Short mmCIF file of C-alpha atoms and ligand atoms in Angstrom, two decimals:
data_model
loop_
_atom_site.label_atom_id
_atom_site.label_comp_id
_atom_site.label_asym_id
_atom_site.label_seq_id
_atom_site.Cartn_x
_atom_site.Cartn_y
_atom_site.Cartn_z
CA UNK C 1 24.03 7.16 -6.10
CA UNK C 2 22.17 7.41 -2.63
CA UNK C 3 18.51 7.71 -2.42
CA UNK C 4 17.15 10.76 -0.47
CA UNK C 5 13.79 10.34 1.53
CA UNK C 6 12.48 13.51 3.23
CA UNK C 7 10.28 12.48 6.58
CA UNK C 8 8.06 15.22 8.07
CA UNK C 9 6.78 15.81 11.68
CA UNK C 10 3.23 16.35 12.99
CA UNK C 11 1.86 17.20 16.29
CA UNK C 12 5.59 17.47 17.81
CA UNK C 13 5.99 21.06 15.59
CA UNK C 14 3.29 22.66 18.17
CA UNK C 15 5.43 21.66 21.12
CA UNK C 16 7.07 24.87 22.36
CA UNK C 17 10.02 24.66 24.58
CA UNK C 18 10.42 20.77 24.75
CA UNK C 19 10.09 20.07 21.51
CA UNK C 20 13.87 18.79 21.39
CA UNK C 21 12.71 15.99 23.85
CA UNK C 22 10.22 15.00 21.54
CA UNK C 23 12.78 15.56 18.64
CA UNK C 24 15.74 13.53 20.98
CA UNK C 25 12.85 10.42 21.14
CA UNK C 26 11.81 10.15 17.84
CA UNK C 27 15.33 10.67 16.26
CA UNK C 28 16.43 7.21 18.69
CA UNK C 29 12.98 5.45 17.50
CA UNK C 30 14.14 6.23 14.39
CA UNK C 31 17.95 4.80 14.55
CA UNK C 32 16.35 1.84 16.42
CA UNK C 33 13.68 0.38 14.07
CA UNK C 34 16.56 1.11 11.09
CA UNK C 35 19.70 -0.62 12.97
CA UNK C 36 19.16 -3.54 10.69
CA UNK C 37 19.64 -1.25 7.55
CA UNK C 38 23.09 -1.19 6.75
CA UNK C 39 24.22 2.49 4.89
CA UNK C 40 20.90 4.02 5.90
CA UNK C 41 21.75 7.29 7.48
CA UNK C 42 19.96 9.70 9.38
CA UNK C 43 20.24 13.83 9.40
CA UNK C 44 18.16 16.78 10.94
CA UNK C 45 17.01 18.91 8.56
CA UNK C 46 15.49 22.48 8.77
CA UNK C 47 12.71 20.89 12.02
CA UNK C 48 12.69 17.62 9.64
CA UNK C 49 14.64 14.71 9.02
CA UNK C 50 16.00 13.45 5.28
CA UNK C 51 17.48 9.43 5.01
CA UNK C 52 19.83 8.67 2.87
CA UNK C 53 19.86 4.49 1.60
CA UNK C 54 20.92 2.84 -1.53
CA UNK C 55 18.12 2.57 -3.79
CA UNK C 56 17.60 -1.01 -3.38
CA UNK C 57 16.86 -0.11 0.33
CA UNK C 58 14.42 2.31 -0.58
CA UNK C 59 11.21 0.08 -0.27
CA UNK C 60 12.30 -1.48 2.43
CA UNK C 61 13.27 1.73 4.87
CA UNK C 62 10.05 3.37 3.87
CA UNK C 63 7.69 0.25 5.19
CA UNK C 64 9.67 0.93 8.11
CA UNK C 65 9.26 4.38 8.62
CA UNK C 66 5.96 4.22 8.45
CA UNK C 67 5.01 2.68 11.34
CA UNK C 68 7.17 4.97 13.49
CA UNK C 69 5.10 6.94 15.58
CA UNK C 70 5.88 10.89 15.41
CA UNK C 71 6.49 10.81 11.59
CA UNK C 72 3.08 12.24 9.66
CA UNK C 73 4.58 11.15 6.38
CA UNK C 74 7.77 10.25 4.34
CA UNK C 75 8.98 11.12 0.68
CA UNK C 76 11.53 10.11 -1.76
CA UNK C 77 13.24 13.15 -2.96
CA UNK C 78 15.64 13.81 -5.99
CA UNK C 79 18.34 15.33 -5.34
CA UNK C 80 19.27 18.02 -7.60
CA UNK C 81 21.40 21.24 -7.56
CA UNK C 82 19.13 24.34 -7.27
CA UNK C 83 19.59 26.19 -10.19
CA UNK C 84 16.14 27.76 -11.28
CA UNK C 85 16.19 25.24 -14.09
CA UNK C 86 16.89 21.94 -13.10
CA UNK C 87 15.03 22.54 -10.23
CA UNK C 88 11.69 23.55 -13.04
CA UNK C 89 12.84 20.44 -15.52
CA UNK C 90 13.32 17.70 -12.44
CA UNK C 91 9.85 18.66 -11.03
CA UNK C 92 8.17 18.63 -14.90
CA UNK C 93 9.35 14.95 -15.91
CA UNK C 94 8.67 13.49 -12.10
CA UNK C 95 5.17 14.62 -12.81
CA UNK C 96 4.90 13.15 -16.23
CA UNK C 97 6.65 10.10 -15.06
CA UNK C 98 3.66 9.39 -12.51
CA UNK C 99 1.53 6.22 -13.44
CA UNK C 100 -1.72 8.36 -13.25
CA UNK C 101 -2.26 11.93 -14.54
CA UNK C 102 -3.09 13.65 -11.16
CA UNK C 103 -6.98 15.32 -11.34
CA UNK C 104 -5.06 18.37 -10.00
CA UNK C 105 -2.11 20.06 -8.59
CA UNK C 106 0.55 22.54 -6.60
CA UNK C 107 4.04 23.33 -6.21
CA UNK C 108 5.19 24.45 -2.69
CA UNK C 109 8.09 25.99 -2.64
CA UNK C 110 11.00 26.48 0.10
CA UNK C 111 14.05 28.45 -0.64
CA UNK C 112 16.59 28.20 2.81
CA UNK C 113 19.43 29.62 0.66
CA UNK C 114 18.74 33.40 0.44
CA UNK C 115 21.92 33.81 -1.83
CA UNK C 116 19.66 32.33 -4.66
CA UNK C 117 18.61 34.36 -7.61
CA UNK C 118 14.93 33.80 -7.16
CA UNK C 119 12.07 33.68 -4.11
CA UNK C 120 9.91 30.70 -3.49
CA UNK C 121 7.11 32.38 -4.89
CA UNK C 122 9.06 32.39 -8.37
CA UNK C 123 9.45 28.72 -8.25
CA UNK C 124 5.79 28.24 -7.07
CA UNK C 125 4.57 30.34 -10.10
CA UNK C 126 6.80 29.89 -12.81
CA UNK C 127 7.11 25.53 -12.25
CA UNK C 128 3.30 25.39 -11.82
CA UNK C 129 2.96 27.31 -15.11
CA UNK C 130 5.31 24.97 -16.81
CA UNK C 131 3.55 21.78 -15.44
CA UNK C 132 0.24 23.31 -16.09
CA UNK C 133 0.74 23.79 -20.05
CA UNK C 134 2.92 20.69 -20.64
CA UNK C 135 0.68 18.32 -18.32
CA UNK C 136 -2.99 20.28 -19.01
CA UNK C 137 -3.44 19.37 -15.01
CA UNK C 138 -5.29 22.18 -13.37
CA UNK C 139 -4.33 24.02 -10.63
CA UNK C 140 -5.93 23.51 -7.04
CA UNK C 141 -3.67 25.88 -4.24
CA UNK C 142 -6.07 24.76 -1.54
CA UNK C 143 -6.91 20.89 -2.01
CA UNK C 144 -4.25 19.61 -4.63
CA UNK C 145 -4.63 16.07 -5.65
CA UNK C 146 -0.91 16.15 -6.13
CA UNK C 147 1.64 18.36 -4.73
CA UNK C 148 4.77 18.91 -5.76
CA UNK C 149 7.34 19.91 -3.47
CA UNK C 150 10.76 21.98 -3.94
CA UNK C 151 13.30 22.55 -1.87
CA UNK C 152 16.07 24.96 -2.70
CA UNK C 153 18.54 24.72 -0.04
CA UNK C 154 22.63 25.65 0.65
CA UNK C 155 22.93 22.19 2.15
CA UNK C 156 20.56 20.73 -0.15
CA UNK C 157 18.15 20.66 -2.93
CA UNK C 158 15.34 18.57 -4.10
CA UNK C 159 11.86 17.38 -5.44
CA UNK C 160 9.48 15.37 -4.14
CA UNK C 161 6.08 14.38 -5.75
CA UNK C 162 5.42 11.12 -3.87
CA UNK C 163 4.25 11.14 -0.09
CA UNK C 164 3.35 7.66 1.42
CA UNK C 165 1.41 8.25 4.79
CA UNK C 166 3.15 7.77 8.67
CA UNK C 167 1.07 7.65 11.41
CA UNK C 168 2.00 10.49 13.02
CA UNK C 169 1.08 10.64 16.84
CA UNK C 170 4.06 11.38 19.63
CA UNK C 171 7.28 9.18 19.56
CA UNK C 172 6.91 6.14 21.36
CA UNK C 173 8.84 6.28 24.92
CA UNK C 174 7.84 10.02 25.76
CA UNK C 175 4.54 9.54 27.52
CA UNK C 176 5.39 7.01 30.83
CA UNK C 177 4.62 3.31 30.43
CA UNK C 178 1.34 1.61 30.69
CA UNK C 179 0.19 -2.53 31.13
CA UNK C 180 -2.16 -3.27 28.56
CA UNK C 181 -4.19 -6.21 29.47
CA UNK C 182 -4.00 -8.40 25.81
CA UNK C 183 -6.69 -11.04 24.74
CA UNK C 184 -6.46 -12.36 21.20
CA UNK C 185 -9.34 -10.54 20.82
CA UNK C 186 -10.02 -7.38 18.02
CA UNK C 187 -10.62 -4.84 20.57
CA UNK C 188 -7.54 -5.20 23.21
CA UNK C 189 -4.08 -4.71 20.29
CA UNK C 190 -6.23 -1.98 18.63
CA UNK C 191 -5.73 0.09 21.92
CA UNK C 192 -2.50 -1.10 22.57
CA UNK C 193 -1.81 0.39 19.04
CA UNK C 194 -3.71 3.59 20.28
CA UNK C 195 -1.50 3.85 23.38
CA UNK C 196 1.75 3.36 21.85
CA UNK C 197 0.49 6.40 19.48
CA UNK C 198 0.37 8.84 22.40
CA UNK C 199 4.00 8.07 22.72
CA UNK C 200 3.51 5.41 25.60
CA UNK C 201 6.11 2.35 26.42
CA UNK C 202 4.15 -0.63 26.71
CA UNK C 203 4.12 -4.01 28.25
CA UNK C 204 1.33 -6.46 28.02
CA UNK C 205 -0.26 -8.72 30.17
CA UNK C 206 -1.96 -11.78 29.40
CA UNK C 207 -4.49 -14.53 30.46
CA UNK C 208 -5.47 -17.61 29.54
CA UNK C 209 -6.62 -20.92 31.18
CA UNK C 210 -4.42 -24.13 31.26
CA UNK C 211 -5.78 -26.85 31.04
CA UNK C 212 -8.35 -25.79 29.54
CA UNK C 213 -7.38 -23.62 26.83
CA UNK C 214 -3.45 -24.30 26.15
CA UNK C 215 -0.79 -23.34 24.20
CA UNK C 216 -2.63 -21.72 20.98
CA UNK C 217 -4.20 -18.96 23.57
CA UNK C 218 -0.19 -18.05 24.05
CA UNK C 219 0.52 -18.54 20.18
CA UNK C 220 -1.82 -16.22 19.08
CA UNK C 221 -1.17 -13.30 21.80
CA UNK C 222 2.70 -13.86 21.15
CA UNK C 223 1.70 -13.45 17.21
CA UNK C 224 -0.01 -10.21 18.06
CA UNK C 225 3.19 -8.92 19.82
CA UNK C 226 5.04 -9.96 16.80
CA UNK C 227 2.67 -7.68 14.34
CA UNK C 228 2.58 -4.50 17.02
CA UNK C 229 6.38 -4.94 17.50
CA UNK C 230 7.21 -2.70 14.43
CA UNK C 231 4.93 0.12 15.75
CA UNK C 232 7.40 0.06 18.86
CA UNK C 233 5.72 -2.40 21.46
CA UNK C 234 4.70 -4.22 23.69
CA UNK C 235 8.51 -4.55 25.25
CA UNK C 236 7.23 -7.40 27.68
CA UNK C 237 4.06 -9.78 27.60
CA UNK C 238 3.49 -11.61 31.00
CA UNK C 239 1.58 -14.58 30.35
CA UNK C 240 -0.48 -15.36 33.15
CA UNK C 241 -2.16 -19.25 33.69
CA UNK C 242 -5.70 -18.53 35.32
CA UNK C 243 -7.22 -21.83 35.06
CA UNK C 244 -7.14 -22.62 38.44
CA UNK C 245 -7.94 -19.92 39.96
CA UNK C 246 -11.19 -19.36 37.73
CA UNK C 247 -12.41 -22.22 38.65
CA UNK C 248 -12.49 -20.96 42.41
CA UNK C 249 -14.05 -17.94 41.32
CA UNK C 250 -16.73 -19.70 39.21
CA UNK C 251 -18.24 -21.41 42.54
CA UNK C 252 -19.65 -17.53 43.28
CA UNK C 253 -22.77 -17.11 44.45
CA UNK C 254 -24.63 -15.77 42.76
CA UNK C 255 -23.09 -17.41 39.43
CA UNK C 256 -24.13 -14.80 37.10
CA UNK C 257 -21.32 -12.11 38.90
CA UNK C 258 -18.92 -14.87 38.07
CA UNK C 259 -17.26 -12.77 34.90
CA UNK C 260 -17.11 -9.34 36.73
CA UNK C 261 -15.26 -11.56 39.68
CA UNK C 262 -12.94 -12.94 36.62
CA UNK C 263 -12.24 -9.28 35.28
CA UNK C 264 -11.89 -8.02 38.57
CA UNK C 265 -9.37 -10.87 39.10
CA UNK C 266 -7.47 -9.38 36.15
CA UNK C 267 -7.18 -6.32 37.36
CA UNK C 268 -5.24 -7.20 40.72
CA UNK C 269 -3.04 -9.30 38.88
CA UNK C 270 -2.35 -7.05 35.93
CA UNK C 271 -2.07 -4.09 38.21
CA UNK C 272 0.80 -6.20 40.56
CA UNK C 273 2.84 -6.67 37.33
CA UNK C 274 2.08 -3.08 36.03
CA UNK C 275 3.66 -1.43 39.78
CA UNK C 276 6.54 -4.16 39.12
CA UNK C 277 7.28 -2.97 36.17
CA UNK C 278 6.86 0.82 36.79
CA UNK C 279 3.79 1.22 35.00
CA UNK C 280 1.35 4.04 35.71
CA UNK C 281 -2.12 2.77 34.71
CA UNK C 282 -3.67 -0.54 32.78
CA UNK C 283 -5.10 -0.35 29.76
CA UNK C 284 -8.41 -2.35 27.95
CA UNK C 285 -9.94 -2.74 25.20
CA UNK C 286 -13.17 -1.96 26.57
CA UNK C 287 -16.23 0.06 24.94
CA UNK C 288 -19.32 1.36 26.45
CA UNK C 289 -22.07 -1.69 26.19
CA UNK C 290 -20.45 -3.91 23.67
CA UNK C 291 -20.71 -6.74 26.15
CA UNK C 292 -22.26 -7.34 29.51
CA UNK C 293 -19.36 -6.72 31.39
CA UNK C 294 -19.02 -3.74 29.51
CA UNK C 295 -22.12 -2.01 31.24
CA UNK C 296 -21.00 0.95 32.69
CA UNK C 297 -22.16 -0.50 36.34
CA UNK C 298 -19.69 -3.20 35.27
CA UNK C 299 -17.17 -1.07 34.41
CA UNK C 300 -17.14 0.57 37.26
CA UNK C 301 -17.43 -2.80 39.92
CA UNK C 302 -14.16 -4.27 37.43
CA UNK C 303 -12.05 -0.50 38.13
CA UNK C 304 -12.49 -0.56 41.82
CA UNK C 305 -10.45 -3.76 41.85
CA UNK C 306 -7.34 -2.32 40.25
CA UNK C 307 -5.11 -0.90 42.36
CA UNK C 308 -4.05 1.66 39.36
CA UNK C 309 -6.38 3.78 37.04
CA UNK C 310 -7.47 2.44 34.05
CA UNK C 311 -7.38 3.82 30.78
CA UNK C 312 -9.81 2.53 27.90
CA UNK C 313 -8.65 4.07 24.63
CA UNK C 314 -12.05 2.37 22.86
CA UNK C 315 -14.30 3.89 25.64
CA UNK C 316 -16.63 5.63 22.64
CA UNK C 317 -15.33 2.99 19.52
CA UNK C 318 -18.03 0.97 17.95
CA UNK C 319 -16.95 -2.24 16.69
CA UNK C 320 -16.91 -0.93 12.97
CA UNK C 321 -14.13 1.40 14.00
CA UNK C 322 -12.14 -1.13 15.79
CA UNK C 323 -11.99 -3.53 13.10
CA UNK C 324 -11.45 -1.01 10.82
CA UNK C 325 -8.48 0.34 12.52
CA UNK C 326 -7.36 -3.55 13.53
CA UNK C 327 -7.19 -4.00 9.73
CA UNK C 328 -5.24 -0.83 8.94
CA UNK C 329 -3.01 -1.61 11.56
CA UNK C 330 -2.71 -5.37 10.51
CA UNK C 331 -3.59 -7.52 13.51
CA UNK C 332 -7.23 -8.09 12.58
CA UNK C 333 -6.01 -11.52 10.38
CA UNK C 334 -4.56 -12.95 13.45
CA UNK C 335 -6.98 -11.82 15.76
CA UNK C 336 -10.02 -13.78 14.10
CA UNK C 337 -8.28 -16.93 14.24
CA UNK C 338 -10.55 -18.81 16.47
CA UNK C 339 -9.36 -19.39 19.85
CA UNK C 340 -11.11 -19.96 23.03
CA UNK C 341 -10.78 -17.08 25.59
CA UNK C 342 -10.38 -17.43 29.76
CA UNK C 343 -13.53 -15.26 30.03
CA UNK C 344 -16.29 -16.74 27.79
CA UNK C 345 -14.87 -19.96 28.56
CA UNK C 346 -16.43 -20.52 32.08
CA UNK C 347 -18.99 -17.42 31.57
CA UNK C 348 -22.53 -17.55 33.32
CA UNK C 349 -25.33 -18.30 30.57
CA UNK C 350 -27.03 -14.82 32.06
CA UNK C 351 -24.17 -12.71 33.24
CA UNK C 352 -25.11 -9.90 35.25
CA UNK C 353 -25.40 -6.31 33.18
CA UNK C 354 -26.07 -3.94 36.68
CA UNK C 355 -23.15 -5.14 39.16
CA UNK C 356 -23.66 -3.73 42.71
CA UNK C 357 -20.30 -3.16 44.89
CA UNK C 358 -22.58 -4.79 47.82
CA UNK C 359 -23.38 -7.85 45.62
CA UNK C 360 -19.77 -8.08 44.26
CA UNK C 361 -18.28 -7.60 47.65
CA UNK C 362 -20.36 -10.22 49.30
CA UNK C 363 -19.94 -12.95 46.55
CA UNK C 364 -16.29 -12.18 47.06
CA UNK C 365 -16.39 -12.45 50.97
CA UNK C 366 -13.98 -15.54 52.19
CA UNK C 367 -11.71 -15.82 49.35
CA UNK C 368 -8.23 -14.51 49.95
CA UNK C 369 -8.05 -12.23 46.83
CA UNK C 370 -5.14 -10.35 47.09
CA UNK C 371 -2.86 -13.68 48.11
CA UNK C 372 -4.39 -15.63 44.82
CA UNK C 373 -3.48 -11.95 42.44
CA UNK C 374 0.12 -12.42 43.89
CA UNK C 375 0.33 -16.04 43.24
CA UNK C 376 -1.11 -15.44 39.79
CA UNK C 377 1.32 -12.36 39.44
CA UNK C 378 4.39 -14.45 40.78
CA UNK C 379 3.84 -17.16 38.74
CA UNK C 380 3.36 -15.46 34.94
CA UNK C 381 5.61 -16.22 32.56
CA UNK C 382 7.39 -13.27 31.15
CA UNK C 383 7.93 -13.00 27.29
CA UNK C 384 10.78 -10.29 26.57
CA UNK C 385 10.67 -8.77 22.96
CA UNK C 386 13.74 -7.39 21.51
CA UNK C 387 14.68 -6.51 17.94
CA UNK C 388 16.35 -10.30 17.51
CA UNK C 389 12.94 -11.40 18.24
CA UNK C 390 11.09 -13.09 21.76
CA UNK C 391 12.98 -14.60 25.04
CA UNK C 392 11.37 -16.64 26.63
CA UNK C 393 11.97 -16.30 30.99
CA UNK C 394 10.49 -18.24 34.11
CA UNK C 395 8.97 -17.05 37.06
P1 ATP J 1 -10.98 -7.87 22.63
O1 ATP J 1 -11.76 -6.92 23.46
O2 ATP J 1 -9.53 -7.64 22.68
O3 ATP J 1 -11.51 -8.03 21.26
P2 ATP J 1 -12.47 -9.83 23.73
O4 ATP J 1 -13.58 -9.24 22.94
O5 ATP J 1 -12.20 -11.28 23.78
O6 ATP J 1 -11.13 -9.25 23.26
P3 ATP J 1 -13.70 -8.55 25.88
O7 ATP J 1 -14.62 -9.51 26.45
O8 ATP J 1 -14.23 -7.47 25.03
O9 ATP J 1 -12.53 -9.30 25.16
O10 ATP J 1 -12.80 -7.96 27.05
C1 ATP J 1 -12.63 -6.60 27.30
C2 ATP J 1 -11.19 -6.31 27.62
O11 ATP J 1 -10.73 -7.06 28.76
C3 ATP J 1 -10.24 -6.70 26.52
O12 ATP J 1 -10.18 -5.70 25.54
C4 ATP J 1 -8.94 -6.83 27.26
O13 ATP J 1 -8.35 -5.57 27.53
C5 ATP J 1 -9.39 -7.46 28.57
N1 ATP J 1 -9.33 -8.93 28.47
C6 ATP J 1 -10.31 -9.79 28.18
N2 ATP J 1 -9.87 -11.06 28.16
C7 ATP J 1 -8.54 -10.99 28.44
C8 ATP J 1 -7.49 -11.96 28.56
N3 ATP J 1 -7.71 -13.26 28.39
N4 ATP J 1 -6.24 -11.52 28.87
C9 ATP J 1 -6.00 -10.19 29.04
N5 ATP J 1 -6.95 -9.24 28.93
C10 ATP J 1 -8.20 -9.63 28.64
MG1 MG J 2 -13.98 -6.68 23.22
#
């Protein structure tokens, strides 16, 4: 006997006319992150979708689902035929076969077969009255600590008591692609994650500093890919070698600019590879005054260097939040491993905190910026992700 799962939709039920382009996405996100699953199929049903897997799947397909961006939550339904009845006795023993004795309940109700002998409201009434005097669980219509669906259906009928939690958001693919610029750091795959949530395709660009700091810098940002792959990105990380080039930049005068001229640096680069690749804006993981270079003076001097707009998901984030989120989302583990990072690894002792476009402009005066951002660009090492795992290409 198959297993049934019921998924729901969130934010894509208020889109009016296109909502089958957000319905076409998700359904493909959907088929995608399951092609491994053998016998898993996939149906539309009434502005949802239900799976069907063996039951030794079950586990398995749900861990999946819920990381797919769209879905607001997914349910393993039984499958019953929708006499009054059977329909009242299924939902009764799924309740009493829960490991904990809710604190309270509700039964909502959906009848799509209007041959039936009874309304919704019947089942709603009549199956909460049951539960209530078998179970002694009392009722709560408006914040249930366990509801009990039923669905009473031509095509099908079922009950569902469980409902593990999706992320919901906008399918991934339906909002234009973006270049996220990736450090190992907390802050940078937690808005990556935030991107890809808003439905955005996303590639991710990269720096680090050979000699200096080697190949764990690319280990751990090429782990990081590995744990956001399942929420449906990055497709691409470009893994740039800045070494060289930083050190050029470090000989500024006056030395404290030095990491605004190093984040400036990344945004010509990243913004070459982002119009190579067809993607509209960058993307940080910067927040208002958690560092000096994230002063909003040195916001602003690093932006004016990018050729594309930039879009900072953690503008109003404190830290708490980010690592919260980082551990819900599961790359916090690998981003604490300790690893040095391009920036802090030549950084002034006193960086500046008020960057002037003068000041910036004149410690940048003589330096052939934009031929060093295509060298740097040229040269990055692309690392493709598909669902068989990374490729590795050259230049
Ligand atoms: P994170 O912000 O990801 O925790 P971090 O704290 O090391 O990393 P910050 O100094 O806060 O980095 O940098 C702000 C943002 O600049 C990052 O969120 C990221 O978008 C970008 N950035 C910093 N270092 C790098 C790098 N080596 N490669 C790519 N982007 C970087
Ligand atoms: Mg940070």
């Amino acid at each position: 006997m198959k297993t049934h799962l019921v998924l729901r939709i969130g934010e894509i039920f208020l889109k009016g006319s296109n909502r089958h382009m957000f319905m076409n996405q998700l359904e493909k996100n959907i088929r995608r992150a399951l092609h491994r699953h053998a016998d898993v199929r996939l149906h539309r049903f009434h502005g949802r979708y239900t799976v069907t897997c063996e039951p030794g799947q079950q586990e398995a397909v749900i861990g999946v689902l819920s990381r797919i961006f769209g879905l607001t939550s997914i349910s393993p339904a039984v499958v019953v035929e929708p006499q009054f009845q059977t329909l009242s006795d299924t939902a009764l023993a799924l309740v009493q076969a829960l490991p904990q004795k809710p604190a309270s309940f509700c039964v909502k109700a959906r009848r799509t077969d209007k041959r039936l002998p009874y309304t919704s409201i019947d089942l709603e009434r009549d199956v909460g009255g049951v539960i209530h005097e078998t179970c002694h669980i009392p009722v709560n219509l408006t914040r249930p600590d366990l509801l009990v669906e039923i669905h009473a259906g031509q095509d099908l009928s079922f009950v569902c008591v469980n409902r593990h939690a999706a992320p919901g958001g906008l399918p991934v693919g339906i909002s234009g692609r973006l270049e996220v610029l990736l450090s190992g750091g907390i802050d940078s795959p937690v808005a990556l994650w935030m991107m890809l949530k808003r439905g955005a395709t996303v590639n991710a660009t990269s720096f680090y500093s050979p000699p200096w700091v080697g190949d764990e810098a690319k280990q751990k940002v090429e782990a990081l890919c590995r744990v956001l792959r399942p929420w449906g990105g990055p497709n691409k990380l470009h893994m740039v070698a800045y070494g060289e080039v930083q050190k050029i930049l470090r000989e500024c005068r006056p030395h404290k600019l030095a990491t605004v001229l190093y984040r400036r640096m990344m945004m010509r680069t990243a913004g070459l590879i982002a119009q190579d690749n067809r993607a509209l804006a960058l993307v940080t993981g910067e927040s208002l005054g958690q560092v000096a270079s994230q002063t909003m003076h040195n916001l602003i001097a690093i932006e004016q260097a990018s050729p594309l707009p930039v879009l900072r998901p953690l503008l109003g984030f404190d830290k708490y939040q980010t690592v919260e989120l980082a551990q819900q989302i599961g790359t916090y583990e690998t981003s604490i491993i300790p690893c040095a990072d391009s920036c802090t690894l030549f950084a002034p002792d006193h960086p500046e905190t008020h960057a002037h476009m003068e000041e910036v402009e004149h410690a940048e005066a003589g330096m052939d910026l934009r031929a060093m951002a295509l060298d740097l660009a040229r040269n990055a090492v692309c690392v493709k992700f598909s669902e068989d795992g990374p490729r590795r290409e050259s230049p």
